[in-house]
């Protein structure tokens, strides 16, 4: 089995949607509208095995030096095969290439992210001036990152983690 990790295409959105839906039902991932997936397809990467998309993940830039890892998920039959690690490593490489210095995630999979150097944090790891600018965003993920009352309590009950690149 050889996995290929590549940038997502619009033709992958239906499979990404199906993967997300599996975990959204279990309340492990936030559900996303299909239109949102198309609007952010350039943020996604996918993993393929034998031409079939079996995993996905996204990098969402928040500011000059910080981005969020979003929607890392692998189909159940591929768990334990290293697909998620390949996806996350690809996302972290992309973050470095575009100049991001800090990457955070909101996750239940603390052991998985911890194995890649993420550590649990409290609060938002940005300067007050940047925090004030991020408050202007309509993105729900940014609102959750900032720990805003509008998304309290934490919609899924997950953990905030950070990695310095």
JSON list of C-alpha atoms in Angstrom, two decimals:
[
{"chain": "A", "resi": 1, "resn": "UNK", "atom": "CA", "xyz": [0.00, 0.00, 0.00]},
{"chain": "A", "resi": 2, "resn": "UNK", "atom": "CA", "xyz": [1.41, 3.34, -1.07]},
{"chain": "A", "resi": 3, "resn": "UNK", "atom": "CA", "xyz": [-0.33, 6.54, -0.10]},
{"chain": "A", "resi": 4, "resn": "UNK", "atom": "CA", "xyz": [-0.02, 9.65, -2.22]},
{"chain": "A", "resi": 5, "resn": "UNK", "atom": "CA", "xyz": [-0.60, 13.02, -0.54]},
{"chain": "A", "resi": 6, "resn": "UNK", "atom": "CA", "xyz": [-1.56, 15.87, -2.86]},
{"chain": "A", "resi": 7, "resn": "UNK", "atom": "CA", "xyz": [-3.47, 19.14, -3.03]},
{"chain": "A", "resi": 8, "resn": "UNK", "atom": "CA", "xyz": [-7.21, 18.68, -3.12]},
{"chain": "A", "resi": 9, "resn": "UNK", "atom": "CA", "xyz": [-9.21, 19.29, -6.28]},
{"chain": "A", "resi": 10, "resn": "UNK", "atom": "CA", "xyz": [-12.81, 20.36, -6.58]},
{"chain": "A", "resi": 11, "resn": "UNK", "atom": "CA", "xyz": [-13.59, 16.82, -7.71]},
{"chain": "A", "resi": 12, "resn": "UNK", "atom": "CA", "xyz": [-12.44, 15.59, -4.26]},
{"chain": "A", "resi": 13, "resn": "UNK", "atom": "CA", "xyz": [-14.98, 17.63, -2.32]},
{"chain": "A", "resi": 14, "resn": "UNK", "atom": "CA", "xyz": [-17.67, 14.91, -2.36]},
{"chain": "A", "resi": 15, "resn": "UNK", "atom": "CA", "xyz": [-15.25, 12.42, -0.79]},
{"chain": "A", "resi": 16, "resn": "UNK", "atom": "CA", "xyz": [-13.98, 15.01, 1.71]},
{"chain": "A", "resi": 17, "resn": "UNK", "atom": "CA", "xyz": [-17.63, 15.70, 2.58]},
{"chain": "A", "resi": 18, "resn": "UNK", "atom": "CA", "xyz": [-18.25, 11.96, 3.16]},
{"chain": "A", "resi": 19, "resn": "UNK", "atom": "CA", "xyz": [-15.18, 11.62, 5.40]},
{"chain": "A", "resi": 20, "resn": "UNK", "atom": "CA", "xyz": [-16.16, 14.69, 7.46]},
{"chain": "A", "resi": 21, "resn": "UNK", "atom": "CA", "xyz": [-19.75, 13.50, 7.78]},
{"chain": "A", "resi": 22, "resn": "UNK", "atom": "CA", "xyz": [-18.59, 10.21, 9.33]},
{"chain": "A", "resi": 23, "resn": "UNK", "atom": "CA", "xyz": [-16.81, 12.06, 12.14]},
{"chain": "A", "resi": 24, "resn": "UNK", "atom": "CA", "xyz": [-19.37, 14.88, 12.48]},
{"chain": "A", "resi": 25, "resn": "UNK", "atom": "CA", "xyz": [-22.03, 12.32, 13.43]},
{"chain": "A", "resi": 26, "resn": "UNK", "atom": "CA", "xyz": [-19.68, 11.13, 16.20]},
{"chain": "A", "resi": 27, "resn": "UNK", "atom": "CA", "xyz": [-19.08, 14.80, 17.19]},
{"chain": "A", "resi": 28, "resn": "UNK", "atom": "CA", "xyz": [-15.34, 14.42, 16.57]},
{"chain": "A", "resi": 29, "resn": "UNK", "atom": "CA", "xyz": [-15.32, 17.02, 13.76]},
{"chain": "A", "resi": 30, "resn": "UNK", "atom": "CA", "xyz": [-17.48, 20.03, 13.06]},
{"chain": "A", "resi": 31, "resn": "UNK", "atom": "CA", "xyz": [-19.75, 19.56, 10.09]},
{"chain": "A", "resi": 32, "resn": "UNK", "atom": "CA", "xyz": [-19.06, 21.92, 7.22]},
{"chain": "A", "resi": 33, "resn": "UNK", "atom": "CA", "xyz": [-21.42, 23.09, 4.52]},
{"chain": "A", "resi": 34, "resn": "UNK", "atom": "CA", "xyz": [-20.52, 21.80, 1.06]},
{"chain": "A", "resi": 35, "resn": "UNK", "atom": "CA", "xyz": [-20.23, 25.37, -0.21]},
{"chain": "A", "resi": 36, "resn": "UNK", "atom": "CA", "xyz": [-17.65, 26.04, 2.52]},
{"chain": "A", "resi": 37, "resn": "UNK", "atom": "CA", "xyz": [-15.62, 23.03, 1.38]},
{"chain": "A", "resi": 38, "resn": "UNK", "atom": "CA", "xyz": [-15.61, 24.30, -2.21]},
{"chain": "A", "resi": 39, "resn": "UNK", "atom": "CA", "xyz": [-14.66, 27.81, -1.03]},
{"chain": "A", "resi": 40, "resn": "UNK", "atom": "CA", "xyz": [-11.73, 26.42, 0.94]},
{"chain": "A", "resi": 41, "resn": "UNK", "atom": "CA", "xyz": [-10.67, 23.54, -1.34]},
{"chain": "A", "resi": 42, "resn": "UNK", "atom": "CA", "xyz": [-7.29, 25.22, -1.89]},
{"chain": "A", "resi": 43, "resn": "UNK", "atom": "CA", "xyz": [-6.57, 24.80, 1.85]},
{"chain": "A", "resi": 44, "resn": "UNK", "atom": "CA", "xyz": [-7.09, 21.03, 1.72]},
{"chain": "A", "resi": 45, "resn": "UNK", "atom": "CA", "xyz": [-4.80, 18.16, 0.96]},
{"chain": "A", "resi": 46, "resn": "UNK", "atom": "CA", "xyz": [-5.94, 14.59, 0.46]},
{"chain": "A", "resi": 47, "resn": "UNK", "atom": "CA", "xyz": [-4.33, 11.19, 0.76]},
{"chain": "A", "resi": 48, "resn": "UNK", "atom": "CA", "xyz": [-5.04, 8.61, -1.92]},
{"chain": "A", "resi": 49, "resn": "UNK", "atom": "CA", "xyz": [-4.47, 4.88, -1.92]},
{"chain": "A", "resi": 50, "resn": "UNK", "atom": "CA", "xyz": [-4.98, 3.08, -5.23]},
{"chain": "A", "resi": 51, "resn": "UNK", "atom": "CA", "xyz": [-6.69, 6.19, -6.62]},
{"chain": "A", "resi": 52, "resn": "UNK", "atom": "CA", "xyz": [-9.20, 6.42, -3.77]},
{"chain": "A", "resi": 53, "resn": "UNK", "atom": "CA", "xyz": [-9.26, 9.43, -1.43]},
{"chain": "A", "resi": 54, "resn": "UNK", "atom": "CA", "xyz": [-8.89, 7.95, 2.06]},
{"chain": "A", "resi": 55, "resn": "UNK", "atom": "CA", "xyz": [-8.01, 11.02, 4.14]},
{"chain": "A", "resi": 56, "resn": "UNK", "atom": "CA", "xyz": [-7.95, 14.79, 4.24]},
{"chain": "A", "resi": 57, "resn": "UNK", "atom": "CA", "xyz": [-6.70, 17.77, 6.18]},
{"chain": "A", "resi": 58, "resn": "UNK", "atom": "CA", "xyz": [-6.47, 21.53, 5.79]},
{"chain": "A", "resi": 59, "resn": "UNK", "atom": "CA", "xyz": [-4.26, 24.46, 6.70]},
{"chain": "A", "resi": 60, "resn": "UNK", "atom": "CA", "xyz": [-6.14, 27.68, 7.43]},
{"chain": "A", "resi": 61, "resn": "UNK", "atom": "CA", "xyz": [-3.97, 30.78, 7.82]},
{"chain": "A", "resi": 62, "resn": "UNK", "atom": "CA", "xyz": [-5.18, 33.19, 10.49]},
{"chain": "A", "resi": 63, "resn": "UNK", "atom": "CA", "xyz": [-2.43, 35.80, 10.48]},
{"chain": "A", "resi": 64, "resn": "UNK", "atom": "CA", "xyz": [1.12, 36.44, 9.30]},
{"chain": "A", "resi": 65, "resn": "UNK", "atom": "CA", "xyz": [2.68, 33.82, 11.53]},
{"chain": "A", "resi": 66, "resn": "UNK", "atom": "CA", "xyz": [-0.14, 31.55, 12.73]},
{"chain": "A", "resi": 67, "resn": "UNK", "atom": "CA", "xyz": [-2.37, 28.97, 11.09]},
{"chain": "A", "resi": 68, "resn": "UNK", "atom": "CA", "xyz": [-4.80, 26.26, 12.13]},
{"chain": "A", "resi": 69, "resn": "UNK", "atom": "CA", "xyz": [-4.68, 22.62, 11.17]},
{"chain": "A", "resi": 70, "resn": "UNK", "atom": "CA", "xyz": [-8.26, 21.69, 10.36]},
{"chain": "A", "resi": 71, "resn": "UNK", "atom": "CA", "xyz": [-10.25, 18.62, 9.48]},
{"chain": "A", "resi": 72, "resn": "UNK", "atom": "CA", "xyz": [-7.55, 15.95, 9.64]},
{"chain": "A", "resi": 73, "resn": "UNK", "atom": "CA", "xyz": [-9.48, 12.72, 9.12]},
{"chain": "A", "resi": 74, "resn": "UNK", "atom": "CA", "xyz": [-8.90, 9.27, 7.66]},
{"chain": "A", "resi": 75, "resn": "UNK", "atom": "CA", "xyz": [-11.49, 6.67, 6.66]},
{"chain": "A", "resi": 76, "resn": "UNK", "atom": "CA", "xyz": [-11.88, 3.95, 9.29]},
{"chain": "A", "resi": 77, "resn": "UNK", "atom": "CA", "xyz": [-10.51, 1.10, 7.19]},
{"chain": "A", "resi": 78, "resn": "UNK", "atom": "CA", "xyz": [-7.20, 3.00, 6.87]},
{"chain": "A", "resi": 79, "resn": "UNK", "atom": "CA", "xyz": [-6.65, 3.71, 10.56]},
{"chain": "A", "resi": 80, "resn": "UNK", "atom": "CA", "xyz": [-3.28, 2.60, 11.89]},
{"chain": "A", "resi": 81, "resn": "UNK", "atom": "CA", "xyz": [-1.56, 2.74, 8.49]},
{"chain": "A", "resi": 82, "resn": "UNK", "atom": "CA", "xyz": [0.18, 6.10, 8.96]},
{"chain": "A", "resi": 83, "resn": "UNK", "atom": "CA", "xyz": [-2.12, 8.04, 6.62]},
{"chain": "A", "resi": 84, "resn": "UNK", "atom": "CA", "xyz": [-2.98, 10.67, 9.22]},
{"chain": "A", "resi": 85, "resn": "UNK", "atom": "CA", "xyz": [0.71, 11.19, 9.98]},
{"chain": "A", "resi": 86, "resn": "UNK", "atom": "CA", "xyz": [1.45, 11.71, 6.27]},
{"chain": "A", "resi": 87, "resn": "UNK", "atom": "CA", "xyz": [-1.36, 14.24, 6.00]},
{"chain": "A", "resi": 88, "resn": "UNK", "atom": "CA", "xyz": [-0.24, 16.18, 9.08]},
{"chain": "A", "resi": 89, "resn": "UNK", "atom": "CA", "xyz": [3.42, 16.19, 8.01]},
{"chain": "A", "resi": 90, "resn": "UNK", "atom": "CA", "xyz": [2.39, 17.53, 4.61]},
{"chain": "A", "resi": 91, "resn": "UNK", "atom": "CA", "xyz": [0.33, 20.28, 6.25]},
{"chain": "A", "resi": 92, "resn": "UNK", "atom": "CA", "xyz": [3.24, 21.24, 8.53]},
{"chain": "A", "resi": 93, "resn": "UNK", "atom": "CA", "xyz": [5.63, 21.33, 5.56]},
{"chain": "A", "resi": 94, "resn": "UNK", "atom": "CA", "xyz": [3.22, 23.61, 3.69]},
{"chain": "A", "resi": 95, "resn": "UNK", "atom": "CA", "xyz": [2.94, 25.87, 6.75]},
{"chain": "A", "resi": 96, "resn": "UNK", "atom": "CA", "xyz": [6.72, 26.26, 6.89]},
{"chain": "A", "resi": 97, "resn": "UNK", "atom": "CA", "xyz": [6.92, 26.92, 3.14]},
{"chain": "A", "resi": 98, "resn": "UNK", "atom": "CA", "xyz": [4.48, 29.82, 3.33]},
{"chain": "A", "resi": 99, "resn": "UNK", "atom": "CA", "xyz": [6.13, 31.40, 6.39]},
{"chain": "A", "resi": 100, "resn": "UNK", "atom": "CA", "xyz": [3.88, 30.29, 9.23]},
{"chain": "A", "resi": 101, "resn": "UNK", "atom": "CA", "xyz": [5.73, 30.09, 12.57]},
{"chain": "A", "resi": 102, "resn": "UNK", "atom": "CA", "xyz": [2.98, 28.65, 14.83]},
{"chain": "A", "resi": 103, "resn": "UNK", "atom": "CA", "xyz": [0.31, 26.07, 14.06]},
{"chain": "A", "resi": 104, "resn": "UNK", "atom": "CA", "xyz": [-2.56, 25.22, 16.35]},
{"chain": "A", "resi": 105, "resn": "UNK", "atom": "CA", "xyz": [-5.40, 22.73, 16.36]},
{"chain": "A", "resi": 106, "resn": "UNK", "atom": "CA", "xyz": [-8.57, 21.99, 18.31]},
{"chain": "A", "resi": 107, "resn": "UNK", "atom": "CA", "xyz": [-8.64, 18.24, 18.76]},
{"chain": "A", "resi": 108, "resn": "UNK", "atom": "CA", "xyz": [-9.63, 15.14, 20.70]},
{"chain": "A", "resi": 109, "resn": "UNK", "atom": "CA", "xyz": [-6.57, 13.35, 19.31]},
{"chain": "A", "resi": 110, "resn": "UNK", "atom": "CA", "xyz": [-4.04, 14.83, 21.74]},
{"chain": "A", "resi": 111, "resn": "UNK", "atom": "CA", "xyz": [-1.74, 11.81, 21.58]},
{"chain": "A", "resi": 112, "resn": "UNK", "atom": "CA", "xyz": [-1.61, 11.95, 17.77]},
{"chain": "A", "resi": 113, "resn": "UNK", "atom": "CA", "xyz": [-0.87, 15.68, 17.63]},
{"chain": "A", "resi": 114, "resn": "UNK", "atom": "CA", "xyz": [1.45, 15.42, 20.62]},
{"chain": "A", "resi": 115, "resn": "UNK", "atom": "CA", "xyz": [3.55, 12.89, 18.68]},
{"chain": "A", "resi": 116, "resn": "UNK", "atom": "CA", "xyz": [4.14, 15.69, 16.14]},
{"chain": "A", "resi": 117, "resn": "UNK", "atom": "CA", "xyz": [5.27, 18.22, 18.74]},
{"chain": "A", "resi": 118, "resn": "UNK", "atom": "CA", "xyz": [1.97, 19.92, 19.56]},
{"chain": "A", "resi": 119, "resn": "UNK", "atom": "CA", "xyz": [1.45, 20.87, 23.21]},
{"chain": "A", "resi": 120, "resn": "UNK", "atom": "CA", "xyz": [-1.74, 21.72, 25.06]},
{"chain": "A", "resi": 121, "resn": "UNK", "atom": "CA", "xyz": [-2.30, 25.44, 25.62]},
{"chain": "A", "resi": 122, "resn": "UNK", "atom": "CA", "xyz": [-4.75, 27.71, 27.38]},
{"chain": "A", "resi": 123, "resn": "UNK", "atom": "CA", "xyz": [-5.89, 30.95, 25.77]},
{"chain": "A", "resi": 124, "resn": "UNK", "atom": "CA", "xyz": [-4.88, 32.38, 22.41]},
{"chain": "A", "resi": 125, "resn": "UNK", "atom": "CA", "xyz": [-1.13, 32.52, 21.65]},
{"chain": "A", "resi": 126, "resn": "UNK", "atom": "CA", "xyz": [-1.19, 35.86, 19.83]},
{"chain": "A", "resi": 127, "resn": "UNK", "atom": "CA", "xyz": [-0.32, 39.40, 20.82]},
{"chain": "A", "resi": 128, "resn": "UNK", "atom": "CA", "xyz": [-3.18, 41.67, 21.94]},
{"chain": "A", "resi": 129, "resn": "UNK", "atom": "CA", "xyz": [-2.93, 43.75, 18.73]},
{"chain": "A", "resi": 130, "resn": "UNK", "atom": "CA", "xyz": [-3.34, 40.64, 16.56]},
{"chain": "A", "resi": 131, "resn": "UNK", "atom": "CA", "xyz": [-6.11, 39.36, 18.82]},
{"chain": "A", "resi": 132, "resn": "UNK", "atom": "CA", "xyz": [-7.99, 42.63, 18.21]},
{"chain": "A", "resi": 133, "resn": "UNK", "atom": "CA", "xyz": [-7.65, 42.17, 14.44]},
{"chain": "A", "resi": 134, "resn": "UNK", "atom": "CA", "xyz": [-8.75, 38.52, 14.55]},
{"chain": "A", "resi": 135, "resn": "UNK", "atom": "CA", "xyz": [-11.91, 39.59, 16.38]},
{"chain": "A", "resi": 136, "resn": "UNK", "atom": "CA", "xyz": [-13.05, 41.06, 13.04]},
{"chain": "A", "resi": 137, "resn": "UNK", "atom": "CA", "xyz": [-13.14, 37.63, 11.39]},
{"chain": "A", "resi": 138, "resn": "UNK", "atom": "CA", "xyz": [-16.46, 35.88, 10.76]},
{"chain": "A", "resi": 139, "resn": "UNK", "atom": "CA", "xyz": [-14.77, 32.48, 10.75]},
{"chain": "A", "resi": 140, "resn": "UNK", "atom": "CA", "xyz": [-16.18, 30.20, 13.49]},
{"chain": "A", "resi": 141, "resn": "UNK", "atom": "CA", "xyz": [-12.84, 28.41, 13.83]},
{"chain": "A", "resi": 142, "resn": "UNK", "atom": "CA", "xyz": [-11.13, 31.69, 14.61]},
{"chain": "A", "resi": 143, "resn": "UNK", "atom": "CA", "xyz": [-13.84, 32.52, 17.15]},
{"chain": "A", "resi": 144, "resn": "UNK", "atom": "CA", "xyz": [-13.23, 29.18, 18.85]},
{"chain": "A", "resi": 145, "resn": "UNK", "atom": "CA", "xyz": [-9.46, 29.73, 18.70]},
{"chain": "A", "resi": 146, "resn": "UNK", "atom": "CA", "xyz": [-9.92, 33.10, 20.43]},
{"chain": "A", "resi": 147, "resn": "UNK", "atom": "CA", "xyz": [-12.11, 31.41, 23.06]},
{"chain": "A", "resi": 148, "resn": "UNK", "atom": "CA", "xyz": [-14.94, 33.87, 22.39]},
{"chain": "A", "resi": 149, "resn": "UNK", "atom": "CA", "xyz": [-18.18, 33.69, 24.32]},
{"chain": "A", "resi": 150, "resn": "UNK", "atom": "CA", "xyz": [-20.08, 33.36, 21.03]},
{"chain": "A", "resi": 151, "resn": "UNK", "atom": "CA", "xyz": [-18.81, 29.80, 20.68]},
{"chain": "A", "resi": 152, "resn": "UNK", "atom": "CA", "xyz": [-18.79, 28.91, 24.38]},
{"chain": "A", "resi": 153, "resn": "UNK", "atom": "CA", "xyz": [-18.97, 26.30, 25.59]},
{"chain": "A", "resi": 154, "resn": "UNK", "atom": "CA", "xyz": [-16.41, 24.66, 23.33]},
{"chain": "A", "resi": 155, "resn": "UNK", "atom": "CA", "xyz": [-18.70, 23.23, 20.68]},
{"chain": "A", "resi": 156, "resn": "UNK", "atom": "CA", "xyz": [-17.10, 19.80, 20.74]},
{"chain": "A", "resi": 157, "resn": "UNK", "atom": "CA", "xyz": [-15.24, 19.79, 24.05]},
{"chain": "A", "resi": 158, "resn": "UNK", "atom": "CA", "xyz": [-11.85, 19.33, 22.41]},
{"chain": "A", "resi": 159, "resn": "UNK", "atom": "CA", "xyz": [-8.35, 20.47, 23.38]},
{"chain": "A", "resi": 160, "resn": "UNK", "atom": "CA", "xyz": [-6.43, 23.50, 22.08]},
{"chain": "A", "resi": 161, "resn": "UNK", "atom": "CA", "xyz": [-2.88, 22.55, 21.06]},
{"chain": "A", "resi": 162, "resn": "UNK", "atom": "CA", "xyz": [0.03, 24.50, 19.54]},
{"chain": "A", "resi": 163, "resn": "UNK", "atom": "CA", "xyz": [3.24, 23.68, 17.69]},
{"chain": "A", "resi": 164, "resn": "UNK", "atom": "CA", "xyz": [6.05, 26.17, 17.13]},
{"chain": "A", "resi": 165, "resn": "UNK", "atom": "CA", "xyz": [7.68, 25.52, 13.76]}
]
